Short mmCIF file of C-alpha atoms in Angstrom, two decimals:
data_model
loop_
_atom_site.label_atom_id
_atom_site.label_comp_id
_atom_site.label_asym_id
_atom_site.label_seq_id
_atom_site.Cartn_x
_atom_site.Cartn_y
_atom_site.Cartn_z
CA LEU A 19 -93.86 56.95 69.30
CA ILE A 20 -93.41 52.96 68.62
CA LYS A 21 -96.92 51.89 70.11
CA VAL A 22 -98.72 54.41 68.13
CA VAL A 23 -97.32 53.12 65.31
CA VAL A 24 -97.89 49.22 66.81
CA TYR A 25 -101.71 50.40 67.52
CA ALA A 26 -102.49 52.32 64.22
CA VAL A 27 -101.65 48.73 62.21
CA VAL A 28 -103.65 46.50 64.61
CA PHE A 29 -106.29 49.21 64.37
CA PHE A 30 -106.26 48.41 60.34
CA ALA A 31 -105.35 45.37 59.97
CA VAL A 32 -108.69 44.78 62.27
CA LEU A 33 -110.72 47.52 60.50
CA ASN A 34 -110.06 45.80 57.14
CA ASN A 35 -110.07 41.84 57.73
CA LEU A 36 -113.51 41.34 60.90
CA ASN A 37 -115.77 42.35 57.59
CA ARG A 38 -118.13 39.53 58.18
CA GLN A 39 -120.21 38.62 60.94
CA ASP A 40 -118.63 35.38 61.56
CA LEU A 41 -115.15 37.05 61.88
CA SER A 42 -116.16 38.75 64.37
CA LEU A 43 -117.92 36.92 66.48
CA ALA A 44 -115.55 34.10 66.35
CA LEU A 45 -112.92 37.31 67.90
CA CYS A 46 -115.54 37.81 70.42
CA VAL A 47 -115.71 34.07 71.83
CA GLY A 48 -111.73 34.15 71.59
CA LEU A 49 -111.60 37.16 73.62
CA ILE A 50 -115.03 35.43 76.35
CA ILE A 51 -113.04 32.09 76.62
CA PHE A 52 -109.71 34.07 77.51
CA ALA A 53 -111.56 36.26 79.80
CA SER A 54 -112.95 32.92 81.21
CA VAL A 55 -109.48 31.54 81.86
CA GLU A 56 -108.18 34.53 83.58
CA SER A 57 -111.93 34.07 85.92
CA LEU A 58 -110.99 30.43 86.42
CA TYR A 59 -106.94 31.28 87.04
CA ALA A 60 -108.44 34.30 89.63
CA ILE A 61 -111.29 31.52 91.23
CA PHE A 62 -107.67 29.00 91.75
CA GLN A 63 -105.89 31.84 93.53
CA PHE A 64 -108.69 32.73 95.55
CA ALA A 65 -109.17 29.14 96.78
CA THR A 66 -106.01 28.05 97.40
CA HIS A 67 -105.27 31.85 98.82
CA SER A 68 -101.86 31.66 96.23
CA THR A 69 -100.13 35.07 96.01
CA VAL A 70 -97.66 33.54 93.60
CA ILE A 71 -98.86 34.92 89.80
CA ARG A 72 -97.26 32.08 87.14
CA THR A 73 -96.93 33.11 83.56
CA VAL A 74 -95.49 32.00 80.23
CA PHE A 75 -94.71 35.64 79.35
CA PRO A 76 -91.72 37.24 80.14
CA VAL A 77 -92.38 40.25 82.77
CA SER A 78 -90.00 42.31 82.94
CA THR A 79 -92.47 45.51 81.65
CA PHE A 80 -93.68 45.62 85.49
CA GLY A 81 -90.25 46.94 86.25
CA SER A 82 -88.00 46.18 89.75
CA SER A 83 -90.26 46.26 92.30
CA LEU A 84 -91.57 43.27 91.71
CA ASN A 85 -89.96 39.55 92.72
CA ILE A 86 -89.67 37.72 89.49
CA LYS A 87 -88.02 33.75 89.15
CA GLU A 88 -87.29 31.92 86.34
CA SER A 89 -87.70 28.27 85.66
CA GLY A 90 -85.35 26.16 84.17
CA SER A 91 -87.93 24.20 82.24
CA LEU A 92 -88.86 23.77 78.85
CA ILE A 93 -91.00 26.29 78.74
CA LYS A 94 -90.22 29.15 80.70
CA PHE A 95 -92.24 30.00 83.22
CA TRP A 96 -91.86 33.34 85.41
CA THR A 97 -93.32 33.71 89.15
CA ILE A 98 -94.33 36.82 90.21
CA GLU A 99 -94.85 37.21 93.60
CA GLN A 100 -97.86 39.19 94.33
CA PRO A 101 -97.63 42.85 96.18
CA LEU A 102 -98.35 43.02 100.04
CA MET A 103 -101.22 45.84 99.05
CA TYR A 104 -103.26 42.99 97.26
CA LYS A 105 -103.11 40.82 99.49
CA GLY A 106 -106.48 38.83 100.10
CA ARG A 107 -107.95 39.82 96.97
CA VAL A 108 -107.29 38.15 93.46
CA GLY A 109 -105.37 39.70 90.53
CA GLY A 110 -105.64 37.08 87.66
CA SER A 111 -102.79 37.22 85.59
CA PHE A 112 -102.68 41.03 85.89
CA VAL A 113 -101.18 41.09 89.47
CA CYS A 114 -103.15 44.29 89.78
CA PRO A 115 -106.78 43.12 90.39
CA ASN A 116 -108.00 46.32 89.54
CA HIS A 117 -107.00 45.60 86.22
CA LEU A 118 -108.42 42.23 86.35
CA ALA A 119 -112.23 43.62 87.18
CA GLY A 120 -111.76 46.23 83.92
CA TYR A 121 -110.82 43.66 81.76
CA LEU A 122 -113.51 41.52 82.88
CA GLY A 123 -115.66 44.14 82.94
CA MET A 124 -114.95 44.78 79.47
CA ILE A 125 -115.79 41.40 78.27
CA LEU A 126 -118.81 40.70 80.39
CA PRO A 127 -121.50 42.52 78.88
CA ALA A 128 -120.23 41.00 74.97
CA ALA A 129 -121.10 37.49 76.81
CA LEU A 130 -124.44 38.28 78.20
CA ALA A 131 -125.55 40.33 74.80
CA LEU A 132 -124.54 36.79 73.08
CA VAL A 133 -126.36 35.13 75.16
CA VAL A 134 -129.23 37.18 74.83
CA ALA A 135 -129.51 38.68 71.91
CA GLY A 136 -127.21 36.26 69.65
CA ARG A 137 -128.17 34.13 66.40
CA LEU A 138 -126.54 31.08 68.16
CA ASN A 139 -127.55 27.28 69.49
CA HIS A 140 -129.14 26.98 72.77
CA ALA A 141 -126.14 24.53 73.89
CA PHE A 142 -123.83 27.27 73.19
CA LYS A 143 -125.46 30.45 74.64
CA VAL A 144 -125.56 27.95 77.77
CA VAL A 145 -121.97 27.37 77.80
CA LEU A 146 -121.66 31.61 77.73
CA GLY A 147 -124.29 32.29 80.21
CA TYR A 148 -121.77 30.03 82.18
CA LEU A 149 -118.52 32.05 81.51
CA ALA A 150 -119.93 35.27 82.00
CA GLY A 151 -121.12 33.73 85.81
CA LEU A 152 -117.26 32.62 86.43
CA MET A 153 -116.29 36.45 85.10
CA LEU A 154 -118.48 37.57 87.66
CA ILE A 155 -117.49 35.59 90.59
CA ALA A 156 -114.13 36.95 89.30
CA VAL A 157 -115.06 40.02 89.30
CA ALA A 158 -116.28 40.31 93.09
CA LEU A 159 -113.52 38.20 94.44
CA THR A 160 -110.84 41.33 92.74
CA LEU A 161 -112.90 43.58 95.25
CA SER A 162 -112.53 46.17 92.93
CA ARG A 163 -114.95 49.09 93.90
CA GLY A 164 -114.23 50.66 90.71
CA GLY A 165 -114.29 47.01 88.65
CA CYS A 166 -117.45 46.31 90.35
CA LEU A 167 -118.81 50.21 89.43
CA ALA A 168 -117.80 49.82 85.76
CA VAL A 169 -119.57 46.43 85.89
CA ALA A 170 -122.68 46.81 86.71
CA ILE A 171 -123.05 50.69 84.75
CA SER A 172 -121.89 48.75 81.48
CA LEU A 173 -124.53 45.49 82.67
CA LEU A 174 -127.21 48.28 83.01
CA ALA A 175 -126.61 50.25 79.97
CA LEU A 176 -126.79 46.81 77.74
CA LEU A 177 -129.86 45.83 80.07
CA LEU A 178 -131.47 49.31 78.94
CA VAL A 179 -130.92 48.93 75.45
CA LEU A 180 -131.86 45.76 74.99
CA VAL A 181 -135.25 46.51 77.21
CA SER A 182 -135.82 49.34 74.17
CA ARG A 183 -135.58 46.25 71.68
CA ARG A 184 -138.98 44.16 71.51
CA ASN A 185 -137.68 41.12 70.89
CA TYR A 186 -135.41 40.62 73.53
CA ARG A 187 -137.93 42.71 76.11
CA ILE A 188 -138.87 39.54 78.66
CA SER A 189 -135.07 37.65 78.05
CA ALA A 190 -132.86 41.47 79.24
CA ILE A 191 -135.99 41.55 81.68
CA LEU A 192 -135.47 38.36 83.42
CA LEU A 193 -131.79 38.64 83.57
CA LEU A 194 -131.88 42.10 85.32
CA VAL A 195 -134.03 40.33 87.97
CA VAL A 196 -131.23 37.53 88.14
CA LEU A 197 -128.56 40.29 88.48
CA VAL A 198 -130.00 42.17 90.69
CA TRP A 199 -131.23 39.06 92.76
CA GLY A 200 -127.81 37.58 92.67
CA GLY A 201 -126.61 41.08 93.28
CA TYR A 202 -129.09 41.58 97.00
CA TYR A 203 -127.98 37.87 97.96
CA ILE A 204 -123.95 38.61 97.95
CA ALA A 205 -124.21 41.94 99.68
CA THR A 206 -126.67 40.50 102.90
CA HIS A 207 -124.85 37.78 103.55
CA ASN A 208 -121.36 39.21 103.21
#
């Protein structure tokens, strides 16, 4: 019951306070930056073959099945040993790779929509494009079949919407070509 009340309060807070376009853009960019940090952490895990997950938040909600250790420094860091069933897959600070892929799959279309259709300056669009590329790499490194399928479907839906708009047709087709070529390249070289 408490979770439902908290969700309702958050819903109404967002509904009543995000009524201007600049606030919505700021929230969207904040989510993209957070997803990019998660992607960088996942890529770091892959590059170092790390099975230890470090977080600054308490992780008691994971239950007793995980090996949790607390540091004695000024800022409390909790370390979690990644379960053996996820060996060879990255999960960022989400522990489970499927959850990371799902989160990035929700944020990635927003980043690409801002790149193609956002009214932003070109330098910011380039940065968002690179961040979207980081997210795509992290989704691929999770080895989550459902996450990759969800990302593919959400990007296809985004591109279909953008192709139907006359102003964004060429950009959307170019993005589709780049994504299909990248997917083909990854599929044939693994």
